[in-house]
Each structure stands twice: as C-alpha cells, then as structure tokens.
PDB file of C-alpha atoms in Angstrom:
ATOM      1  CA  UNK A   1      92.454 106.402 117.469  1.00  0.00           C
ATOM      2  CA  UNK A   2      89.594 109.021 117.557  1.00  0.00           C
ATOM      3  CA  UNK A   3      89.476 111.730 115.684  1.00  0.00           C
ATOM      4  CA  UNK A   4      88.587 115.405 117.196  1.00  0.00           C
ATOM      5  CA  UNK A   5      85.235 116.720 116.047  1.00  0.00           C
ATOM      6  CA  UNK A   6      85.269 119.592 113.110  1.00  0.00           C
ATOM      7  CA  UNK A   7      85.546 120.142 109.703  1.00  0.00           C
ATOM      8  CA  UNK A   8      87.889 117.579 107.681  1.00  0.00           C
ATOM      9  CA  UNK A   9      91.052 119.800 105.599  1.00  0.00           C
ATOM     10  CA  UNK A  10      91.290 118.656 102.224  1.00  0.00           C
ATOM     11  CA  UNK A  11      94.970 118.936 102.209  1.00  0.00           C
ATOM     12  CA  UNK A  12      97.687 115.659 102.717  1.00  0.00           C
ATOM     13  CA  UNK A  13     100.750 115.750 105.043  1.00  0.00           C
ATOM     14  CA  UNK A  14     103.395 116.773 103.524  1.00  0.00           C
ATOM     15  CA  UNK A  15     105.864 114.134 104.654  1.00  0.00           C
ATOM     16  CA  UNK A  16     106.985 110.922 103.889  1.00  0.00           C
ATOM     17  CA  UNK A  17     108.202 107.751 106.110  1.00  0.00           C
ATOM     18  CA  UNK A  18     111.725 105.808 105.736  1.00  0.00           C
ATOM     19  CA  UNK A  19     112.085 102.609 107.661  1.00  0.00           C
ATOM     20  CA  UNK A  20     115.939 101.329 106.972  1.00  0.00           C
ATOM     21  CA  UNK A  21     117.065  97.697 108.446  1.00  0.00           C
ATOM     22  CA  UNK A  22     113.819  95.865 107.006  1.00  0.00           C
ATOM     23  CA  UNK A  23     114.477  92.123 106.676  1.00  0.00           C
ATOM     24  CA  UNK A  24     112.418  89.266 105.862  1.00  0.00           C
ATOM     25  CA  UNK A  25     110.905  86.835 108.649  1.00  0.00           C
ATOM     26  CA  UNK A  26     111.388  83.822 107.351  1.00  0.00           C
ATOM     27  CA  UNK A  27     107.931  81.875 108.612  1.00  0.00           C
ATOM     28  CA  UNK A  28     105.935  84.665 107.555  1.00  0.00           C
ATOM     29  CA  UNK A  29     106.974  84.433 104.156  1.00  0.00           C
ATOM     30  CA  UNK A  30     106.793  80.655 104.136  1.00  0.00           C
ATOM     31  CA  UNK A  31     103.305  81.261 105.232  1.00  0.00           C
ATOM     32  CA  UNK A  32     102.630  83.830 102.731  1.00  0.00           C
ATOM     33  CA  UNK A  33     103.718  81.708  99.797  1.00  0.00           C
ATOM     34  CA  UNK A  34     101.552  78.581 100.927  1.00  0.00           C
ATOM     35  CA  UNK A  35      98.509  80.999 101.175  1.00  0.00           C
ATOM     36  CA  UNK A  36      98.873  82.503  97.840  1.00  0.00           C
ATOM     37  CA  UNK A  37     100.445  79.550  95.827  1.00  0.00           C
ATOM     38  CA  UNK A  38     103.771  80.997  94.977  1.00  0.00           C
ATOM     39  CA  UNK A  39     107.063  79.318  95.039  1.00  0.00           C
ATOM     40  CA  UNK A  40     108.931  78.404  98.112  1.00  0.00           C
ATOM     41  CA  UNK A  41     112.337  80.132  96.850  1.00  0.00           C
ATOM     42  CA  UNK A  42     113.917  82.739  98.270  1.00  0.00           C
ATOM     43  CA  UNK A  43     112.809  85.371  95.484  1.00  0.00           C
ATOM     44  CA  UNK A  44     109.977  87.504  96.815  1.00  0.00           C
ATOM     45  CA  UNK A  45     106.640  87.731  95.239  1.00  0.00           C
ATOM     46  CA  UNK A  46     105.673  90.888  94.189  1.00  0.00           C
ATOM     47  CA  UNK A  47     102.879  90.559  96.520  1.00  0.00           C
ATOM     48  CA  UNK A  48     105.093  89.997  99.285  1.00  0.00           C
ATOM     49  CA  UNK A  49     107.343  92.841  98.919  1.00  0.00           C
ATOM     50  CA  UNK A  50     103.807  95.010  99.206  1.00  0.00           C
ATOM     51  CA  UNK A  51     103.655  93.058 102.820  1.00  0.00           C
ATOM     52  CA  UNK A  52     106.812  94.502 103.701  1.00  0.00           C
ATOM     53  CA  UNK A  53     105.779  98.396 102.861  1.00  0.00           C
ATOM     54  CA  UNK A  54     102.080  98.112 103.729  1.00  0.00           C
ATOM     55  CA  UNK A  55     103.114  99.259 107.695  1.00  0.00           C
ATOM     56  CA  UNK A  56     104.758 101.681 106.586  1.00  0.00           C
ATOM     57  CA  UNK A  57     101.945 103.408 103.987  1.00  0.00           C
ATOM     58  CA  UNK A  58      99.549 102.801 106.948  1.00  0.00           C
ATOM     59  CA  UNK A  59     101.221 104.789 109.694  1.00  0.00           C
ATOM     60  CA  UNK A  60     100.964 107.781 107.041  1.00  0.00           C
ATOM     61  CA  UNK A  61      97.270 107.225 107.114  1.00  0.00           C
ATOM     62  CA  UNK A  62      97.087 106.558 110.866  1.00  0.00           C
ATOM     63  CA  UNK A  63      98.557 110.185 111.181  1.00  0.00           C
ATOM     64  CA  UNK A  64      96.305 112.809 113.261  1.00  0.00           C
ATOM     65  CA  UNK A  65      96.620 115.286 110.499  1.00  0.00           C
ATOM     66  CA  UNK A  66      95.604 112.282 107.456  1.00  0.00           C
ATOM     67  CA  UNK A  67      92.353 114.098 106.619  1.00  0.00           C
ATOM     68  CA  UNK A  68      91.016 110.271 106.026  1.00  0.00           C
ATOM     69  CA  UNK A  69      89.821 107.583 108.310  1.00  0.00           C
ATOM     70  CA  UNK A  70      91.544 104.624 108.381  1.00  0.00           C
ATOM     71  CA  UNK A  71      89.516 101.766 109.205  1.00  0.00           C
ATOM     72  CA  UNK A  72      86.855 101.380 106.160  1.00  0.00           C
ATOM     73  CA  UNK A  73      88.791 102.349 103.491  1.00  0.00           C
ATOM     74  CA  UNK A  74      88.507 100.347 100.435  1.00  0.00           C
ATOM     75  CA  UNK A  75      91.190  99.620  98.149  1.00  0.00           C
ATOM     76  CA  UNK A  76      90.076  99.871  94.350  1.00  0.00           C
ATOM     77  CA  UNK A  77      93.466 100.061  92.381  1.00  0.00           C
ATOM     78  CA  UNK A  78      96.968  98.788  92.510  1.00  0.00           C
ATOM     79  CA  UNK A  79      99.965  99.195  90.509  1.00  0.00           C
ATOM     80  CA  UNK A  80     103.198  97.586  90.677  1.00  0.00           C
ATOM     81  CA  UNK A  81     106.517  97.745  89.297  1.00  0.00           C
ATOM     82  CA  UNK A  82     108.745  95.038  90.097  1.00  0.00           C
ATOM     83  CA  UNK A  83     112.048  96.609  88.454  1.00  0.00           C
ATOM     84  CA  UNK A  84     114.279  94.046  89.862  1.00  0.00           C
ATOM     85  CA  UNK A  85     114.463  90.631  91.795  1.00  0.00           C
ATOM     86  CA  UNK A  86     114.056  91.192  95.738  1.00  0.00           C
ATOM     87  CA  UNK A  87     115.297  88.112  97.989  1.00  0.00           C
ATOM     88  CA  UNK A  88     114.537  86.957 101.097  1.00  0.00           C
ATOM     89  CA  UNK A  89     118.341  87.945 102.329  1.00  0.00           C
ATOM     90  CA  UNK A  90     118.392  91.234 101.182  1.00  0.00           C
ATOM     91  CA  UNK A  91     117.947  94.761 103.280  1.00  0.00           C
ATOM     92  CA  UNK A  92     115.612  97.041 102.832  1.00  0.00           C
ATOM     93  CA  UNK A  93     114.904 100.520 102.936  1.00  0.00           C
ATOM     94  CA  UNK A  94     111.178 101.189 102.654  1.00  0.00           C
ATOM     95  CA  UNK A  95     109.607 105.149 101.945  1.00  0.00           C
ATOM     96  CA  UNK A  96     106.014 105.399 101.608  1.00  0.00           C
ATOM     97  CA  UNK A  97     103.754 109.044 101.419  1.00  0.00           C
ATOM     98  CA  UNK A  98     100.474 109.629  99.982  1.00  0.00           C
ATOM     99  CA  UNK A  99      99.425 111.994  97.474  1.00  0.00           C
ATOM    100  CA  UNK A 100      97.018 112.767  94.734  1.00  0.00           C
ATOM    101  CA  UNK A 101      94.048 113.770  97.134  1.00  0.00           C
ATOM    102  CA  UNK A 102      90.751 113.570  94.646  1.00  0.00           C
ATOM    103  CA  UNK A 103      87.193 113.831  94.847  1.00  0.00           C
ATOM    104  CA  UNK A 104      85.275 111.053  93.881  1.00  0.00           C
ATOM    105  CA  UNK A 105      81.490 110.395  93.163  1.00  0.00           C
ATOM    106  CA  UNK A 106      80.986 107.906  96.359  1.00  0.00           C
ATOM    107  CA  UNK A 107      83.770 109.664  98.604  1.00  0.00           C
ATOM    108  CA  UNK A 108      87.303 110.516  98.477  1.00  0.00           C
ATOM    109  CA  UNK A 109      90.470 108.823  97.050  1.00  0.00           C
ATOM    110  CA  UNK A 110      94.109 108.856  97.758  1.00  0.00           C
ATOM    111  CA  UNK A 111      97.355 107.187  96.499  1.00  0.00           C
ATOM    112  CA  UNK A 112      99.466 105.677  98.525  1.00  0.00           C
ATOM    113  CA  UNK A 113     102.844 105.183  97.104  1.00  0.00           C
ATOM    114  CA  UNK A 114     105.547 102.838  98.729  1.00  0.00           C
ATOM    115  CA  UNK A 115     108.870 101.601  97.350  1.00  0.00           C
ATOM    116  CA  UNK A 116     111.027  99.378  98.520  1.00  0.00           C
ATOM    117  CA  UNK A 117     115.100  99.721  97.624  1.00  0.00           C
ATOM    118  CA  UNK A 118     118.313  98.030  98.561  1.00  0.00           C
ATOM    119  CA  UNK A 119     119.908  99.713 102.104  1.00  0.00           C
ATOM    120  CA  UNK A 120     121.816 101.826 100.170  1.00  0.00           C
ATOM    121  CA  UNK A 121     119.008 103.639  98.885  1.00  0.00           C
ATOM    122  CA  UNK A 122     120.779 103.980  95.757  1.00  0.00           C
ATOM    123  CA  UNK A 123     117.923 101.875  93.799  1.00  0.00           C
ATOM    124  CA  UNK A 124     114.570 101.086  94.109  1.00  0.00           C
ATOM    125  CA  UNK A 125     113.935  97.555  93.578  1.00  0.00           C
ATOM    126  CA  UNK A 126     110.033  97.540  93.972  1.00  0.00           C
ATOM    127  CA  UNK A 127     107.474 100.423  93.327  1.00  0.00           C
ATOM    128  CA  UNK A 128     103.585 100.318  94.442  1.00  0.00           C
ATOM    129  CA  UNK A 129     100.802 102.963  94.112  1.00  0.00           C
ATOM    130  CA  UNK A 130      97.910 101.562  95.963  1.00  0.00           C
ATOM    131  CA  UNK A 131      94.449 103.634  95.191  1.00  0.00           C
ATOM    132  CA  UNK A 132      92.372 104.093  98.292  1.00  0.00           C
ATOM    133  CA  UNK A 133      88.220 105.053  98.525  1.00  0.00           C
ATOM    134  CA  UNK A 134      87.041 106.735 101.215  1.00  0.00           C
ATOM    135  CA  UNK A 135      83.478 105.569 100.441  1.00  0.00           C
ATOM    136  CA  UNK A 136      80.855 108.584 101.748  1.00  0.00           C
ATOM    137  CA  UNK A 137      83.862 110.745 103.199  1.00  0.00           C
ATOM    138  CA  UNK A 138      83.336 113.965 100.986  1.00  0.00           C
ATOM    139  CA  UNK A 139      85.711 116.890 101.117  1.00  0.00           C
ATOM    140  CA  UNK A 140      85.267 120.188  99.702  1.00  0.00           C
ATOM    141  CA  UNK A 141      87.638 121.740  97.839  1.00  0.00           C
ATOM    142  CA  UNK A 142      88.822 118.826  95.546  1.00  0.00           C
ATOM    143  CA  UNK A 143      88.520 118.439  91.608  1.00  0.00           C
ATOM    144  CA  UNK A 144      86.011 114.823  90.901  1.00  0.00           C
ATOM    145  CA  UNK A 145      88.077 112.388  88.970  1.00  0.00           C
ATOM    146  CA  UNK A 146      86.065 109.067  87.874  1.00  0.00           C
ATOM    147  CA  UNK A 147      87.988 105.963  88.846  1.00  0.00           C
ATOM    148  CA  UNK A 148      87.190 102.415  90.127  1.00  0.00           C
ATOM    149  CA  UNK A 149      84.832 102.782  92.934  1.00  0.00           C
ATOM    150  CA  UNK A 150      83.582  98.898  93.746  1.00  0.00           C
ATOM    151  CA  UNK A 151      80.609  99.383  92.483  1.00  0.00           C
ATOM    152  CA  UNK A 152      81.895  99.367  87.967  1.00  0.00           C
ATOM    153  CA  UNK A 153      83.459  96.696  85.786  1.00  0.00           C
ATOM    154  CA  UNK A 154      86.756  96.484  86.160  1.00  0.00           C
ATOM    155  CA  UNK A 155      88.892  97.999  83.740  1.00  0.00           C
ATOM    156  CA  UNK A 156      86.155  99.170  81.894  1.00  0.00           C
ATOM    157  CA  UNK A 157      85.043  95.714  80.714  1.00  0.00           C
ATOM    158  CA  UNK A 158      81.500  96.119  78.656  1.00  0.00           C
ATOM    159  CA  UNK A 159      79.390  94.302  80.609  1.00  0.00           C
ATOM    160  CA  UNK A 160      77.391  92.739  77.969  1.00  0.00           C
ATOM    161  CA  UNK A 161      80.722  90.812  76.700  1.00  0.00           C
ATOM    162  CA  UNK A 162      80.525  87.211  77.315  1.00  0.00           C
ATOM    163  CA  UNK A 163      82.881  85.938  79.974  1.00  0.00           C
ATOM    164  CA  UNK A 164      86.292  84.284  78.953  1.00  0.00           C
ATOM    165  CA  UNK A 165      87.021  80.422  79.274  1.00  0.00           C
ATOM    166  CA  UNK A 166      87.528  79.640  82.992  1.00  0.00           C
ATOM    167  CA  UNK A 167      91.178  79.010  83.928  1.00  0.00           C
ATOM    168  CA  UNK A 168      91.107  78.302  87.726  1.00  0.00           C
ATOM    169  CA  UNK A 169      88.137  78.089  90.345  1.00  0.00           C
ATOM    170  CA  UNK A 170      88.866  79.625  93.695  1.00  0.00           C
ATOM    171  CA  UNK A 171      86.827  78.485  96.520  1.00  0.00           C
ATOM    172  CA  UNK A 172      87.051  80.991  99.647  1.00  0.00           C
ATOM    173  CA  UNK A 173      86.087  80.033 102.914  1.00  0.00           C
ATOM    174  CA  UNK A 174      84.606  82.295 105.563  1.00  0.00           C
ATOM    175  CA  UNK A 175      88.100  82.441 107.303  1.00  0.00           C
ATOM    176  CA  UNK A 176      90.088  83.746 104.028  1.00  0.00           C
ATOM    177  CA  UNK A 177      90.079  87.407 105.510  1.00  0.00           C
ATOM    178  CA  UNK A 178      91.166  86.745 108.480  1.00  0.00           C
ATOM    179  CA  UNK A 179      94.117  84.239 107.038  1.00  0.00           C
ATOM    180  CA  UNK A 180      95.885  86.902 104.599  1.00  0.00           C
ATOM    181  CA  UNK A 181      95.518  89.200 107.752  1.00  0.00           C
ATOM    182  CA  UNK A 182      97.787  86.828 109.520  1.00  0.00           C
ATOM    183  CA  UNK A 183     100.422  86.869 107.100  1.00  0.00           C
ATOM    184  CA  UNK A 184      99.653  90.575 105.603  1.00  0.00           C
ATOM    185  CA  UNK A 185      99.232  92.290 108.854  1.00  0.00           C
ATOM    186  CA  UNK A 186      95.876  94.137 107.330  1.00  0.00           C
ATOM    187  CA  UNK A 187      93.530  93.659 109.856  1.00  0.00           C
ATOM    188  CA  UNK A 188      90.654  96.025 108.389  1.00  0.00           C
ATOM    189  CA  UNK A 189      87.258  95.292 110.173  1.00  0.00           C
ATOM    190  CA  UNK A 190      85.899  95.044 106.444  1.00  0.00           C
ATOM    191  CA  UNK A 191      87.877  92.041 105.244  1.00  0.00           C
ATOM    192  CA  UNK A 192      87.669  90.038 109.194  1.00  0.00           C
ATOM    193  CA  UNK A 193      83.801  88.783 110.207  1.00  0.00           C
ATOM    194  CA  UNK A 194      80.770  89.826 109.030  1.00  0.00           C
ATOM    195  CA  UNK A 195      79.640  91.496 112.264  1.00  0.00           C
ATOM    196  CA  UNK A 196      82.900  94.313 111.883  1.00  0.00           C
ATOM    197  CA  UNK A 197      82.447  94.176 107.743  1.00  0.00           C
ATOM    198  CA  UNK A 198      78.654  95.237 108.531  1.00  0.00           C
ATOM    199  CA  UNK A 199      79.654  98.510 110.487  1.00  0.00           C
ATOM    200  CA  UNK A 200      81.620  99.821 107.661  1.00  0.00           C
ATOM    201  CA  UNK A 201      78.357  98.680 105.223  1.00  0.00           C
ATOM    202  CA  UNK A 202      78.766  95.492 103.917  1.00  0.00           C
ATOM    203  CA  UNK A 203      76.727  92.698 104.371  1.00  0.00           C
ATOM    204  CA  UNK A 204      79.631  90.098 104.744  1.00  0.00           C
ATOM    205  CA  UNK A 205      83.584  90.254 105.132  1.00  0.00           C
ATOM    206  CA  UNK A 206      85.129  90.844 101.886  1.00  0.00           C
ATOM    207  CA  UNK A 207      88.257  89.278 100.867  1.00  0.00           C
ATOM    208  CA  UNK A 208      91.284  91.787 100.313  1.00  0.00           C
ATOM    209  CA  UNK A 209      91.994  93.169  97.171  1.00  0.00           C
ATOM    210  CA  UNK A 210      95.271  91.914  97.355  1.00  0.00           C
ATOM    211  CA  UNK A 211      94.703  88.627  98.274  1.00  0.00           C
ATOM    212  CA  UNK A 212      93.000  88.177  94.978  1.00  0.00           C
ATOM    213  CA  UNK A 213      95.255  90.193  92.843  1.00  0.00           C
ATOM    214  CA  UNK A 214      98.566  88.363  94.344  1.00  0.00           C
ATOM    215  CA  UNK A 215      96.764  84.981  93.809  1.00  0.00           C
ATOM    216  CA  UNK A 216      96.115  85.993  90.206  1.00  0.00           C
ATOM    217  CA  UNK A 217      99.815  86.870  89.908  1.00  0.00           C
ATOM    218  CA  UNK A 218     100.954  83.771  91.906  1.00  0.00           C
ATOM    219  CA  UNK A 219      98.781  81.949  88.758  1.00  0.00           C
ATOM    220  CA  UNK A 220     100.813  83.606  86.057  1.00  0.00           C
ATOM    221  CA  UNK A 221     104.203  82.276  87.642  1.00  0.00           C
ATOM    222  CA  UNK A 222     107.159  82.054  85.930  1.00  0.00           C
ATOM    223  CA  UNK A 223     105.525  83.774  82.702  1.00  0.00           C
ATOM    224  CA  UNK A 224     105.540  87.230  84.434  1.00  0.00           C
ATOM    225  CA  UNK A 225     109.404  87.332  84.475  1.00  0.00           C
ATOM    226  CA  UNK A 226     112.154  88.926  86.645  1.00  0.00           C
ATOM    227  CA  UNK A 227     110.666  92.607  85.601  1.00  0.00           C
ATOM    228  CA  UNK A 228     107.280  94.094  84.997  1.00  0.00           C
ATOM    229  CA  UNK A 229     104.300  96.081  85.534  1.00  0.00           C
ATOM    230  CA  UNK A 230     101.060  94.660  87.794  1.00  0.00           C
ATOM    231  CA  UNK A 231      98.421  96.449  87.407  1.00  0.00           C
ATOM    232  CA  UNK A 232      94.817  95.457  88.893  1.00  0.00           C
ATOM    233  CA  UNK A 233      91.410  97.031  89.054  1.00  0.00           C
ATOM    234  CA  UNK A 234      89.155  96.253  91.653  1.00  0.00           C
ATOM    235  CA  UNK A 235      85.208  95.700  90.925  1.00  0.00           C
ATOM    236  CA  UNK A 236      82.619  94.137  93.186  1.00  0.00           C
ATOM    237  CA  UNK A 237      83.977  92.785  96.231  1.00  0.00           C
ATOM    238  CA  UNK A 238      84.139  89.389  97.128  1.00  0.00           C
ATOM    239  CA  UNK A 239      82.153  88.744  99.965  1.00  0.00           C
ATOM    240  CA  UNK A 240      83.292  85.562 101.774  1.00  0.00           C
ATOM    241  CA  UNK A 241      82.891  82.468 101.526  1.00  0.00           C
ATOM    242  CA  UNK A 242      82.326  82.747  98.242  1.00  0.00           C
ATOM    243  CA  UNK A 243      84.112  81.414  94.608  1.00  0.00           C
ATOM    244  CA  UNK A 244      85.867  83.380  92.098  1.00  0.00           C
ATOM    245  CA  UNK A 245      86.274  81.986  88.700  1.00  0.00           C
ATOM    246  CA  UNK A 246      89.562  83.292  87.117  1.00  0.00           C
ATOM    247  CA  UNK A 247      90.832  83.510  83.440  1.00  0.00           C
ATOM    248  CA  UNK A 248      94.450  84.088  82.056  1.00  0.00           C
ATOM    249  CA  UNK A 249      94.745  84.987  78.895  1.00  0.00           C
ATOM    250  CA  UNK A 250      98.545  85.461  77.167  1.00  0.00           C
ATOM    251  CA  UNK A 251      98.986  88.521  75.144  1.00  0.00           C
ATOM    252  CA  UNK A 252     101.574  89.783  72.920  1.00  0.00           C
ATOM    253  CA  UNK A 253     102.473  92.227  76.097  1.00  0.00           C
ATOM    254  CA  UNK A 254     102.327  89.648  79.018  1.00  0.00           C
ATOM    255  CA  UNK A 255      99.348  88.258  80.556  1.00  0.00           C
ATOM    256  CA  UNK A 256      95.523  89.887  81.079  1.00  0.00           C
ATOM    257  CA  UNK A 257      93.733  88.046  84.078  1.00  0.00           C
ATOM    258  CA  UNK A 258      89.880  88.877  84.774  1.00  0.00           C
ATOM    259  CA  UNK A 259      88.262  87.118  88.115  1.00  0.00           C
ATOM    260  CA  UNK A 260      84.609  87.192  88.096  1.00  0.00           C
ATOM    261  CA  UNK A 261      81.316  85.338  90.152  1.00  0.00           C
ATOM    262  CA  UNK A 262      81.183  82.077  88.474  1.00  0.00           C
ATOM    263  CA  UNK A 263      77.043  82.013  89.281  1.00  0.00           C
ATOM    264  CA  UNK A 264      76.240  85.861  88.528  1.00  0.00           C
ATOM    265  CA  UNK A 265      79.428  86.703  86.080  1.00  0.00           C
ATOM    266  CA  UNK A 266      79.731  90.225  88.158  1.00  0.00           C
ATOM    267  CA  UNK A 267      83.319  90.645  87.618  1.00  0.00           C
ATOM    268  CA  UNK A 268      85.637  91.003  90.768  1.00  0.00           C
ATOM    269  CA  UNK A 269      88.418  91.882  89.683  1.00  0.00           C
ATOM    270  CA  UNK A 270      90.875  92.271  86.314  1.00  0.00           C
ATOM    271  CA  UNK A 271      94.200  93.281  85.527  1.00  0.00           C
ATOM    272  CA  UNK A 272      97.507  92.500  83.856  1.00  0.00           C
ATOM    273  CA  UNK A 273     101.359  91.350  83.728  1.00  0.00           C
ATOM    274  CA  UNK A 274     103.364  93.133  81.568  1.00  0.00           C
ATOM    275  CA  UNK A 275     106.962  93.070  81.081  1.00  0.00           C
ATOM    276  CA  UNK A 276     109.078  96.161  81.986  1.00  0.00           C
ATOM    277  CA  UNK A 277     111.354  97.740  78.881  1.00  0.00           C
TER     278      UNK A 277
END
C-alpha cells in the first residue's frame, strides 16, 4: 500500500477489530513449537496465542487512516498476560486496536493491544500490549515519553554490571527470520534478508523480537505456570546469524531472563515470568 503525499495526523483510528471463529491449524502450531522449543501438547504457548492475534493488530496498522507506516516498524516492548490455559481445540474471538500514540526521541510509538477470549466473549483468556517504534517518523502534536528505543539496555540494566552466568547458547542462522515468518506470518522486510533489512537501515536482518522473547519463555517451561505476566524489553537487535547467550535466573516472583552478545555483552534483550494473583 502507498500512502498519499501530505502531512501525517497525529491522531489513531478510533476503532477496533473482532475476528470470531478463530481456530488453531494444527501443522502450524506443530511447527511453531519445534521452532521455539515448547511442548508438543495441546496447551498453547503464550507465544503462540500472540500468532493467532498478530493479523488481526496488523490490519489496524495497515489501515489508510493509521498515521504510521507499516513496514519498518520495530517492536521494542511486549507484555503479556496469560490469565488462563488456551488449547489447541478451543474458539476464539480475537479484538485488537491501538492506542497510546507518543512521541519518542528517535520517532513515534504506539501500543497495540490484542486479546484473545473464548467465543463467547464472556472472558478473555490471553491479553498482549505490543510497543511499536516508528524509528525517524516524527509527529507534531504528541507529548515525548522515554521508553525502549533499540538503541538502551534493556530494562534499565547498568551497563557496567557484570553479565550473569550463561544458561543457554543460541546459535541463529541467517535463515532464522525468515523461519518464525513461516510459522508467525510476520513477514517485515527488517527481520527477512539483509538486502530488504538494509532499506529500512540496518545492516543485516534482525531476528524478531518475539522469536527471542518466546524462546526465552519456551526456556522457563513448566516453571512459568498456568497464569502470569510476560513482560520483555527489547535492546540491540540481533542481527542474524548471530548467537545470543541467555540467563534465567529464579526469583521469589517467577523467573528474570536477560539475553545478551556472548562476544560484546551488548544486551539483546531482558524480561520476566511472573505469576498472576
């Protein structure tokens, strides 16, 4: 899609998307659990119930009047609650809108909020605010709010800590973008070859933020339990191939994870697990 020539409005559509009747393909979600290391049961990973919304949160930003572009955008923030079980036989209704339009010092961000309940509608099972940047996109009119950008530590990490011991060492081939697009269905030029990554600024494909935050989470396994809260923070990007190092560290509140660059120790990536109340 191209968008007309003029000035960009600083204002978000005021509407949200339903999509009722949503059911799980079966070889897709095989496929996602082998990419991503989770279980092979019929209880969806929390990254895998994203999956299922993420069409729906992306035809709100493929709208005419999304004040945004699309392609380029660079995910820096995710948040999850998983407030009960989803299985592969249930049916879904998905919603998804976008709000919380904010200035930001390299660009614009946005929230895109999803959730995913029973057919009913009566509940929702599975809630996700994904934080978008709009890197170089200024719009006038909007209050700056400082937030992950790509270019800080995660989470607000002091970078002069030493690292944590190593619990896992990811290596991630050249084709890892282009493999969680297969089973995601995010196909943004940024995360596919390094010719389309370098027309959006980047000198090779970078893997998705999710891939490496669902990975994380498919590494905490049974320890995150049937409810919680998954929140990540994304750093510098992980250009690929390249190797993440990854550490897991048990709390008194769930799990903290932190993926970094095992040969410069620029942190990718951190986050937690926490149980919900």
């Amino acid at each position: 899609m191209v968008r007309r020539p003029g000035p960009i409005v600083a204002r978000l559509p005021e509407i949200a998307y339903r999509v009722d009747d949503v059911r799980v393909d079966q070889s897709q979600l095989a496929a996602y659990q082998h990419l991503l290391g989770e279980a092979g049961t019929d209880t969806l990973p929390a990254g895998y119930v994203h999956v299922l919304g993420f069409p729906v949160a992306m035809a709100v930003m493929a709208r005419e009047d999304f004040p945004l572009p699309l392609m380029g955008m660079v995910h820096v923030a995710n948040h999850v609650e998983q407030r009960h079980p989803v299985h592969a036989q249930d049916v879904l209704t998905v919603r998804a809108w976008a709000q919380n339009l904010r200035a930001h010092r390299s660009g614009t961000q946005v929230d895109l909020v999803t959730e995913v309940g029973q057919a009913d509608g009566l509940d929702v099972l599975w809630r996700g605010v994904s934080t978008y940047l709009a890197k170089g996109k200024p719009l006038k009119g909007l209050a700056l709010v400082e937030a992950a950008d790509g270019s800080r530590p995660a989470g607000g990490r002091d970078p002069e800590a030493p690292l944590p011991a190593v619990t896992a060492n990811w290596k991630l081939g050249a084709s890892t973008g282009r493999r969680y697009a297969d089973v995601s269905g995010d196909r943004n030029p940024i995360h596919l070859t390094s010719l389309s990554a370098k027309l959006f600024g980047f000198s090779k494909a970078i893997a998705h933020g999710m891939y490496t935050a669902s990975r994380a989470l498919a590494a905490v396994g049974p320890a995150r339990g049937d409810t919680f809260a998954w929140d990540v923070e994304f750093a510098k990007p992980v250009l690929l191939p390249g190797q993440v190092a990854l550490n897991l560290t048990p709390t008194e509140g769930g799990t903290d994870y932190l993926g970094w660059d095992p040969r410069s120790g620029k942190v990718h990536f951190s986050g937690s697990v926490r149980p919900l109340p």
